[in-house]
Short mmCIF file of C-alpha atoms in Angstrom, two decimals:
data_model
loop_
_atom_site.label_atom_id
_atom_site.label_comp_id
_atom_site.label_asym_id
_atom_site.label_seq_id
_atom_site.Cartn_x
_atom_site.Cartn_y
_atom_site.Cartn_z
CA MET Z 10 160.17 -31.99 -16.60
CA GLN Z 11 159.68 -29.96 -13.43
CA THR Z 12 158.59 -31.47 -10.16
CA LEU Z 13 155.05 -32.66 -9.61
CA LEU Z 14 154.61 -29.93 -6.99
CA SER Z 15 155.28 -27.26 -9.60
CA ARG Z 16 152.66 -28.82 -11.86
CA ARG Z 17 150.08 -28.73 -9.09
CA THR Z 18 150.96 -25.14 -8.22
CA LEU Z 19 150.57 -24.08 -11.84
CA ILE Z 20 147.24 -25.84 -12.23
CA ALA Z 21 145.89 -24.44 -8.96
CA ALA Z 22 146.89 -20.92 -9.99
CA ALA Z 23 144.93 -21.31 -13.18
CA VAL Z 24 141.83 -22.96 -11.67
CA LEU Z 25 141.23 -20.97 -8.47
CA PRO Z 26 140.38 -17.65 -10.16
CA LEU Z 27 137.66 -19.43 -12.11
CA LEU Z 28 135.71 -20.51 -9.04
CA VAL Z 29 133.72 -17.27 -9.10
CA ARG Z 30 133.15 -17.30 -12.84
CA PRO Z 31 129.97 -18.70 -14.39
CA GLY Z 32 132.03 -20.27 -17.16
CA LEU Z 33 133.26 -22.95 -14.79
CA LEU Z 34 129.78 -24.40 -14.37
CA ARG Z 35 130.12 -26.92 -17.19
CA ALA Z 36 133.52 -28.06 -15.81
CA ALA Z 37 132.38 -28.18 -12.18
CA GLU Z 38 129.10 -30.01 -12.85
CA PRO Z 39 129.61 -32.19 -15.94
CA ASP Z 40 127.27 -35.02 -16.85
CA LEU Z 41 129.27 -38.06 -15.77
CA SER Z 42 126.42 -40.54 -15.93
CA ALA Z 43 128.13 -42.54 -18.68
CA LEU Z 44 131.13 -43.24 -16.43
CA SER Z 45 131.53 -45.71 -13.57
CA ASP Z 46 134.31 -46.85 -11.26
CA ILE Z 47 136.65 -49.26 -13.08
CA THR Z 48 139.05 -49.79 -10.17
CA GLY Z 49 137.02 -52.36 -8.27
CA GLY Z 50 139.51 -55.08 -9.14
CA ALA Z 51 142.48 -53.20 -7.70
CA VAL Z 52 144.47 -55.39 -5.33
CA PRO Z 53 146.24 -53.32 -2.67
CA ILE Z 54 149.78 -54.12 -1.61
CA GLY Z 55 149.52 -56.86 1.03
CA PRO Z 56 151.60 -58.04 3.99
CA GLU Z 57 153.52 -60.65 1.99
CA GLU Z 58 154.67 -58.03 -0.50
CA ARG Z 59 155.75 -55.69 2.31
CA ALA Z 60 157.64 -58.53 3.98
CA ARG Z 61 159.53 -59.17 0.73
CA ARG Z 62 160.37 -55.46 0.50
CA LEU Z 63 161.89 -55.46 3.97
CA ALA Z 64 163.85 -58.63 3.20
CA ARG Z 65 165.17 -57.08 0.00
CA ALA Z 66 166.13 -53.88 1.81
CA GLN Z 67 167.96 -55.80 4.52
CA ALA Z 68 169.84 -57.84 1.93
CA LEU Z 69 170.93 -54.61 0.22
CA MET Z 70 171.98 -53.12 3.57
CA LYS Z 71 174.20 -56.14 4.20
CA ALA Z 72 175.65 -55.95 0.71
CA ASN Z 73 176.45 -52.23 1.15
CA GLY Z 74 177.67 -52.37 4.74
CA ILE Z 75 174.78 -50.27 6.08
CA GLY Z 76 173.45 -50.90 9.58
CA ALA Z 77 170.06 -49.17 9.20
CA ILE Z 78 168.27 -46.54 7.16
CA LEU Z 79 166.30 -43.52 8.37
CA ILE Z 80 163.15 -42.53 6.48
CA GLU Z 81 160.88 -39.51 6.92
CA PRO Z 82 157.16 -39.50 5.94
CA GLY Z 83 156.49 -39.80 2.24
CA SER Z 84 156.19 -42.47 -0.40
CA THR Z 85 159.22 -44.43 0.84
CA MET Z 86 157.73 -44.69 4.32
CA VAL Z 87 154.47 -45.90 2.79
CA TYR Z 88 156.40 -48.35 0.59
CA PHE Z 89 158.12 -50.08 3.49
CA THR Z 90 155.71 -49.62 6.42
CA GLY Z 91 152.33 -48.51 5.09
CA VAL Z 92 152.41 -45.46 7.37
CA ARG Z 93 150.82 -42.45 5.67
CA TRP Z 94 151.86 -39.33 7.49
CA GLY Z 95 152.73 -35.72 6.77
CA ARG Z 96 155.97 -33.92 7.50
CA SER Z 97 156.09 -31.21 10.15
CA GLU Z 98 158.54 -29.82 12.67
CA ARG Z 99 157.61 -32.81 14.88
CA LEU Z 100 159.64 -35.76 13.61
CA THR Z 101 157.97 -39.01 12.70
CA ALA Z 102 160.50 -41.43 11.25
CA ALA Z 103 160.90 -45.06 10.31
CA ILE Z 104 164.17 -46.87 11.01
CA LEU Z 105 164.79 -50.03 9.02
CA PRO Z 106 167.55 -52.10 10.66
CA VAL Z 107 169.74 -54.58 8.84
CA GLU Z 108 168.13 -57.33 10.92
CA GLY Z 109 164.84 -57.58 12.80
CA GLN Z 110 161.69 -55.47 12.81
CA PRO Z 111 161.57 -51.78 11.87
CA CYS Z 112 160.94 -49.04 14.41
CA ILE Z 113 158.60 -46.06 14.12
CA VAL Z 114 159.52 -42.98 16.17
CA THR Z 115 156.63 -40.53 16.58
CA PRO Z 116 155.21 -37.99 19.03
CA PHE Z 117 153.35 -39.60 21.95
CA PHE Z 118 150.03 -38.00 21.08
CA GLU Z 119 150.31 -39.08 17.43
CA GLU Z 120 150.88 -42.79 18.11
CA PRO Z 121 147.23 -43.91 17.79
CA SER Z 122 146.89 -42.13 14.44
CA VAL Z 123 150.21 -43.45 13.13
CA ARG Z 124 149.21 -47.01 14.03
CA GLU Z 125 146.08 -46.72 11.87
CA THR Z 126 148.10 -47.18 8.69
CA LEU Z 127 151.07 -49.16 10.06
CA SER Z 128 151.01 -52.32 7.93
CA VAL Z 129 154.06 -54.27 9.11
CA PRO Z 130 155.22 -55.69 12.46
CA ALA Z 131 157.22 -52.87 14.03
CA GLU Z 132 158.28 -51.42 17.33
CA VAL Z 133 156.86 -47.96 18.05
CA ARG Z 134 158.82 -45.55 20.24
CA VAL Z 135 157.22 -42.28 21.28
CA TRP Z 136 158.67 -38.99 22.40
CA GLN Z 137 157.16 -36.21 24.50
CA GLU Z 138 157.15 -32.55 23.53
CA ASP Z 139 160.12 -31.76 25.79
CA GLN Z 140 162.24 -34.61 24.38
CA ASN Z 141 164.59 -34.92 21.39
CA PRO Z 142 163.15 -37.34 18.81
CA LEU Z 143 166.60 -37.94 17.29
CA ALA Z 144 167.75 -39.14 20.72
CA MET Z 145 164.97 -41.74 20.46
CA VAL Z 146 166.31 -42.80 17.08
CA ALA Z 147 169.84 -42.99 18.53
CA GLY Z 148 168.54 -45.06 21.43
CA PHE Z 149 166.98 -47.59 19.08
CA LEU Z 150 170.23 -47.88 17.11
CA ARG Z 151 172.21 -48.40 20.31
CA ASP Z 152 169.77 -51.02 21.55
CA ARG Z 153 170.12 -52.91 18.26
CA LYS Z 154 173.93 -52.53 18.48
CA LEU Z 155 173.94 -50.58 15.21
CA SER Z 156 175.30 -47.23 16.39
CA GLY Z 157 178.82 -48.11 15.26
CA ARG Z 158 177.79 -48.96 11.69
CA PRO Z 159 177.07 -46.57 8.80
CA ILE Z 160 173.48 -45.33 8.87
CA GLY Z 161 171.74 -44.55 5.59
CA ILE Z 162 169.62 -41.41 5.21
CA GLU Z 163 166.81 -41.53 2.65
CA GLU Z 164 167.48 -38.88 0.01
CA THR Z 165 164.42 -36.71 0.70
CA ALA Z 166 164.95 -36.51 4.48
CA ARG Z 167 165.37 -32.98 5.81
CA PHE Z 168 168.65 -31.63 7.11
CA PHE Z 169 167.45 -31.30 10.70
CA ALA Z 170 166.99 -35.10 10.85
CA PHE Z 171 170.48 -35.67 9.46
CA ASP Z 172 172.05 -33.06 11.71
CA GLY Z 173 170.11 -34.14 14.79
CA LEU Z 174 171.11 -37.78 14.44
CA GLN Z 175 174.74 -36.82 13.98
CA LYS Z 176 174.60 -34.83 17.23
CA ALA Z 177 172.73 -37.57 19.09
CA LEU Z 178 175.27 -40.20 17.97
CA PRO Z 179 178.70 -38.50 17.95
CA GLY Z 180 181.02 -40.24 15.54
CA VAL Z 181 178.26 -41.95 13.58
CA ARG Z 182 178.87 -42.23 9.86
CA LEU Z 183 175.83 -41.10 7.88
CA VAL Z 184 175.64 -42.25 4.27
CA SER Z 185 173.17 -42.22 1.40
CA ALA Z 186 170.37 -44.80 1.60
CA ASN Z 187 170.04 -44.75 -2.20
CA PRO Z 188 171.63 -48.18 -2.72
CA VAL Z 189 168.88 -49.62 -0.53
CA VAL Z 190 165.85 -47.46 -1.30
CA ARG Z 191 166.47 -47.12 -5.02
CA GLY Z 192 167.55 -50.73 -5.16
CA CYS Z 193 164.08 -51.70 -3.97
CA ARG Z 194 161.76 -49.08 -5.40
CA MET Z 195 163.20 -48.83 -8.91
CA ILE Z 196 162.33 -52.47 -9.61
CA LYS Z 197 158.56 -52.83 -9.63
CA THR Z 198 156.88 -56.13 -8.85
CA PRO Z 199 153.94 -57.56 -10.81
CA ALA Z 200 151.58 -56.27 -8.09
CA GLU Z 201 152.91 -52.74 -8.50
CA ILE Z 202 152.82 -52.88 -12.29
CA ALA Z 203 149.20 -54.08 -12.16
CA LEU Z 204 148.21 -51.01 -10.11
CA MET Z 205 150.10 -48.70 -12.48
CA GLN Z 206 148.30 -50.32 -15.40
CA LEU Z 207 144.96 -49.73 -13.74
CA ALA Z 208 145.82 -46.09 -13.06
CA THR Z 209 146.73 -45.71 -16.73
CA ASP Z 210 143.47 -47.37 -17.78
CA VAL Z 211 141.59 -44.79 -15.71
CA THR Z 212 143.47 -41.90 -17.31
CA MET Z 213 142.87 -43.21 -20.83
CA ALA Z 214 139.17 -43.78 -20.13
CA ALA Z 215 138.92 -40.20 -18.84
CA TYR Z 216 140.65 -38.92 -21.97
CA ARG Z 217 138.23 -40.83 -24.19
CA TRP Z 218 135.28 -39.29 -22.35
CA LEU Z 219 136.79 -35.81 -22.40
CA TYR Z 220 138.05 -35.50 -25.98
CA PRO Z 221 134.68 -35.03 -27.76
CA ARG Z 222 133.59 -32.56 -25.05
CA VAL Z 223 136.38 -30.02 -25.65
CA GLU Z 224 134.71 -27.01 -27.27
CA ALA Z 225 135.76 -23.69 -28.74
CA GLY Z 226 136.02 -21.00 -26.09
CA MET Z 227 137.05 -23.33 -23.26
CA THR Z 228 140.13 -22.50 -21.22
CA GLY Z 229 142.81 -24.93 -20.17
CA ALA Z 230 141.58 -24.75 -16.58
CA GLU Z 231 138.05 -25.68 -17.63
CA ILE Z 232 139.31 -28.63 -19.67
CA GLY Z 233 141.48 -29.79 -16.76
CA ALA Z 234 138.52 -29.59 -14.37
CA LEU Z 235 136.51 -31.84 -16.67
CA MET Z 236 139.39 -34.33 -16.81
CA SER Z 237 139.68 -34.41 -13.03
CA ALA Z 238 135.94 -34.94 -12.61
CA ALA Z 239 135.97 -37.86 -15.06
CA THR Z 240 139.01 -39.37 -13.37
CA ARG Z 241 137.30 -39.33 -9.96
CA LYS Z 242 134.14 -40.92 -11.36
CA LEU Z 243 136.26 -43.68 -12.90
CA GLY Z 244 137.82 -44.45 -9.52
CA GLY Z 245 141.17 -42.64 -9.75
CA SER Z 246 142.50 -39.87 -7.55
CA PRO Z 247 143.61 -37.03 -9.87
CA GLU Z 248 147.23 -35.96 -9.41
CA PHE Z 249 147.36 -33.39 -12.21
CA SER Z 250 145.10 -32.50 -15.15
CA MET Z 251 146.98 -29.91 -17.14
CA ALA Z 252 145.59 -28.56 -20.41
CA LEU Z 253 147.65 -26.07 -22.44
CA VAL Z 254 145.94 -24.25 -25.29
CA GLY Z 255 147.49 -22.52 -28.29
CA GLU Z 256 150.79 -20.75 -27.65
CA ALA Z 257 150.82 -22.02 -24.05
CA SER Z 258 151.53 -25.49 -25.44
CA ALA Z 259 154.95 -24.23 -26.58
CA TYR Z 260 156.04 -24.06 -22.93
CA PRO Z 261 156.18 -27.50 -21.30
CA HIS Z 262 154.31 -26.42 -18.15
CA GLY Z 263 152.29 -23.63 -19.68
CA SER Z 264 151.79 -19.92 -19.17
CA LYS Z 265 149.93 -17.74 -16.67
CA LEU Z 266 148.10 -16.16 -19.59
CA VAL Z 267 144.59 -17.47 -20.30
CA HIS Z 268 144.20 -19.05 -23.74
CA ARG Z 269 140.92 -20.30 -25.17
CA VAL Z 270 140.29 -23.13 -27.59
CA ALA Z 271 139.76 -22.00 -31.18
CA ASP Z 272 140.02 -23.53 -34.64
CA GLY Z 273 143.62 -24.29 -35.51
CA GLN Z 274 144.79 -24.19 -31.89
CA VAL Z 275 146.80 -27.00 -30.32
CA VAL Z 276 145.43 -28.55 -27.15
CA LEU Z 277 148.20 -30.26 -25.18
CA MET Z 278 147.15 -32.26 -22.13
CA ASP Z 279 149.32 -33.88 -19.45
CA CYS Z 280 147.30 -35.89 -16.93
CA GLY Z 281 147.80 -38.53 -14.29
CA CYS Z 282 146.03 -40.17 -11.38
CA THR Z 283 146.67 -42.52 -8.49
CA VAL Z 284 145.12 -45.93 -7.82
CA GLN Z 285 146.03 -47.61 -4.54
CA GLY Z 286 149.09 -45.39 -4.28
CA TYR Z 287 150.47 -45.92 -7.82
CA GLN Z 288 150.46 -43.34 -10.58
CA SER Z 289 149.82 -42.85 -14.27
CA ASP Z 290 151.20 -40.11 -16.52
CA VAL Z 291 149.87 -39.67 -20.07
CA SER Z 292 150.08 -36.71 -22.46
CA ARG Z 293 148.06 -36.18 -25.60
CA SER Z 294 148.13 -33.35 -28.16
CA TRP Z 295 145.70 -32.51 -30.93
CA VAL Z 296 144.44 -29.57 -32.97
CA HIS Z 297 140.92 -28.21 -32.57
CA GLY Z 298 139.69 -28.21 -36.12
CA LYS Z 299 142.01 -28.84 -39.03
CA PRO Z 300 145.78 -29.02 -38.33
CA SER Z 301 148.20 -26.99 -40.40
CA ALA Z 302 150.97 -28.66 -42.38
CA GLU Z 303 153.49 -27.53 -39.75
CA GLN Z 304 151.41 -28.84 -36.85
CA ARG Z 305 150.99 -32.19 -38.59
CA LYS Z 306 154.70 -32.43 -39.34
CA VAL Z 307 155.70 -31.74 -35.75
CA TRP Z 308 153.07 -34.15 -34.37
CA ASP Z 309 154.31 -36.91 -36.67
CA MET Z 310 157.90 -36.17 -35.62
CA VAL Z 311 157.04 -36.53 -31.93
CA ALA Z 312 155.18 -39.79 -32.61
CA LYS Z 313 158.30 -41.07 -34.34
CA GLY Z 314 160.44 -39.78 -31.46
CA GLN Z 315 158.49 -41.97 -29.05
CA GLN Z 316 159.22 -45.00 -31.19
CA VAL Z 317 162.91 -44.10 -31.42
CA ALA Z 318 163.01 -43.93 -27.63
CA LEU Z 319 161.27 -47.27 -27.20
CA ALA Z 320 163.60 -48.96 -29.69
CA ALA Z 321 166.59 -47.72 -27.68
CA ALA Z 322 165.18 -49.11 -24.40
CA LYS Z 323 167.14 -52.34 -24.31
CA LEU Z 324 167.99 -54.36 -21.22
CA GLY Z 325 171.39 -53.34 -19.92
CA ALA Z 326 171.49 -50.09 -21.92
CA PRO Z 327 172.29 -46.95 -19.91
CA ALA Z 328 169.12 -44.97 -19.19
CA GLY Z 329 170.73 -41.90 -20.74
CA SER Z 330 171.19 -43.65 -24.07
CA ILE Z 331 167.46 -43.36 -24.74
CA ASP Z 332 167.68 -39.58 -24.50
CA ASP Z 333 170.76 -39.64 -26.73
CA ALA Z 334 168.93 -41.61 -29.42
CA VAL Z 335 166.00 -39.19 -29.48
CA ARG Z 336 168.25 -36.12 -29.70
CA ARG Z 337 170.21 -37.61 -32.59
CA PHE Z 338 166.95 -38.21 -34.43
CA TYR Z 339 165.59 -34.71 -33.77
CA THR Z 340 168.88 -33.04 -34.70
CA ALA Z 341 168.84 -34.87 -38.03
CA GLN Z 342 165.36 -33.41 -38.62
CA GLY Z 343 166.56 -29.85 -37.98
CA PHE Z 344 165.55 -29.43 -34.33
CA GLY Z 345 167.87 -28.49 -31.49
CA PRO Z 346 170.63 -29.43 -31.27
CA ASP Z 347 170.85 -30.54 -27.66
CA TYR Z 348 168.28 -28.71 -25.50
CA ARG Z 349 167.94 -25.71 -27.81
CA LEU Z 350 164.62 -24.50 -29.18
CA PRO Z 351 162.78 -25.17 -31.34
CA GLY Z 352 163.34 -28.71 -30.16
CA LEU Z 353 163.21 -30.90 -27.06
CA SER Z 354 164.08 -28.71 -24.07
CA HIS Z 355 163.57 -31.33 -21.34
CA ARG Z 356 164.62 -34.92 -20.67
CA THR Z 357 163.03 -37.69 -22.69
CA GLY Z 358 161.47 -39.32 -19.63
CA HIS Z 359 161.48 -39.99 -15.92
CA GLY Z 360 160.99 -42.90 -13.59
CA ILE Z 361 157.48 -43.42 -12.24
CA GLY Z 362 155.74 -45.52 -9.61
CA MET Z 363 154.32 -44.36 -6.28
CA ASP Z 364 155.58 -40.89 -7.19
CA GLY Z 365 154.92 -39.25 -10.53
CA HIS Z 366 158.64 -38.56 -10.86
CA GLU Z 367 161.05 -41.15 -9.47
CA PRO Z 368 164.68 -42.05 -10.09
CA VAL Z 369 166.13 -42.52 -12.56
CA ASN Z 370 165.58 -40.20 -15.52
CA LEU Z 371 165.97 -40.83 -19.22
CA VAL Z 372 168.45 -37.99 -19.55
CA ARG Z 373 171.90 -37.47 -20.98
CA GLY Z 374 174.65 -38.91 -18.81
CA GLU Z 375 172.45 -41.24 -16.71
CA ALA Z 376 174.46 -44.46 -16.57
CA THR Z 377 172.02 -46.69 -14.66
CA PRO Z 378 171.44 -49.80 -16.80
CA LEU Z 379 167.87 -50.70 -17.71
CA ALA Z 380 166.56 -53.79 -15.91
CA PRO Z 381 163.28 -55.72 -15.75
CA GLY Z 382 160.74 -53.98 -13.52
CA MET Z 383 161.93 -50.44 -14.20
CA CYS Z 384 159.17 -48.03 -15.28
CA PHE Z 385 159.56 -44.80 -17.24
CA SER Z 386 157.65 -42.10 -19.06
CA ASN Z 387 158.43 -41.64 -22.76
CA GLU Z 388 157.70 -37.99 -23.68
CA PRO Z 389 160.03 -36.51 -26.30
CA GLY Z 390 158.03 -33.36 -26.97
CA LEU Z 391 158.89 -30.68 -29.50
CA TYR Z 392 158.33 -27.02 -28.67
CA LEU Z 393 158.26 -24.02 -31.02
CA PRO Z 394 158.26 -20.84 -28.88
CA GLY Z 395 155.63 -18.32 -29.91
CA LYS Z 396 153.77 -20.95 -31.92
CA PHE Z 397 152.85 -24.27 -30.32
CA GLY Z 398 154.22 -27.43 -28.79
CA ILE Z 399 153.43 -31.11 -29.19
CA ARG Z 400 153.93 -33.69 -26.45
CA LEU Z 401 152.90 -37.32 -26.57
CA GLU Z 402 153.64 -39.22 -23.39
CA ASP Z 403 153.14 -42.89 -22.64
CA CYS Z 404 154.80 -44.89 -19.91
CA PHE Z 405 156.44 -48.27 -20.30
CA HIS Z 406 157.95 -50.95 -18.08
CA MET Z 407 160.92 -53.13 -18.78
CA THR Z 408 160.49 -56.91 -19.02
CA GLU Z 409 162.86 -59.76 -19.84
CA ALA Z 410 161.64 -59.41 -23.42
CA GLY Z 411 162.11 -55.64 -23.55
CA PRO Z 412 159.86 -52.60 -23.00
CA VAL Z 413 156.06 -52.90 -22.76
CA TRP Z 414 153.68 -49.94 -22.98
CA PHE Z 415 151.19 -49.10 -20.23
CA SER Z 416 149.24 -47.07 -22.81
CA THR Z 417 149.49 -47.37 -26.57
CA PRO Z 418 150.75 -44.24 -28.37
CA PRO Z 419 148.43 -42.76 -31.02
CA LYS Z 420 149.45 -42.92 -34.65
CA ALA Z 421 147.67 -39.93 -36.22
CA ILE Z 422 146.91 -36.36 -35.20
CA GLU Z 423 143.27 -36.88 -36.23
CA ALA Z 424 142.99 -39.77 -33.77
CA PRO Z 425 145.02 -38.57 -30.77
CA LEU Z 426 143.65 -41.26 -28.46
CA GLY Z 427 144.34 -44.12 -30.84
#
């Protein structure tokens, strides 16, 4: 699937033009009185959990010969430090050393704001507008006697941070921080899985409220607005509420054309929310009115594809083998082969956690072995260009006993929510 940003962009492009149209009234002001916040029991990530994360990261740094890792604002910074900050031309960075407390480097005038979400013991070093922030990072590494060791760069960090540190520390060896960051974040703890489960519960409750309220004549944007409103009332923060109607469902992330619900039309929804920083991702497809024989056949095939994927999710199996199993099944049914259409044109699934899409993917060639604590989407959709598409998506997490669903897949097109 495409990035979460592209989903948001697509949804926004569809919703914004409707703000001046009377037809949005029912989506903007729905009756949500039957819904209430179900996230009251959410337990946020606490200091003990963050301390264990740092200890795990430092153990992985030692094992991989890394002296420290550099992290820019984003989910990884939140994961290790709690600091919630945006990226700009003014560098704010976290440096996790192989031993001792982390360091936050930030502009002088931003320090009070940065400290508001700092959740771990850490040194804070500030820089003035006429100073080089990467020189501050280099100074910290020198002070900790780490400047001669390889320094890991988190994979989403921007080039100017990489380049600036290299210039501030001539001769430094900069390496990927993936063995550390992925080594921590890919394996979810029970506390993380509990938050992901709660986010999924919110999404499913919103779907159950929404489904009987989808009417003929509604657009995908109107349906998505209803879903987002229900999600907020239930206590989740909507990340995406995509609804594809009719032919638009044949294209995994939709079309700029406006399609309206009518009898015999597929409604494909892909929705997710965040609870305490952890995400859900669930897709459901159904037909408004009576499904055709072809629609029913494809829906049943996708439902079976999900089960084929789950059966292949065995501890120690390469992540890519799940995708392989699904494609073998679909090819035997006359779809594809490979990524050809009609068929499955995208990967079978992706990692999920604090971000909607995280490493690693369930895609051909991915050799990472499945391990307890890993979390993935399972979404082997089938798409028939010019006609319709069907996607069912449920996430699962790996345990010592095998995969466990966050949401239970439906079994019949007439009961798409189970």
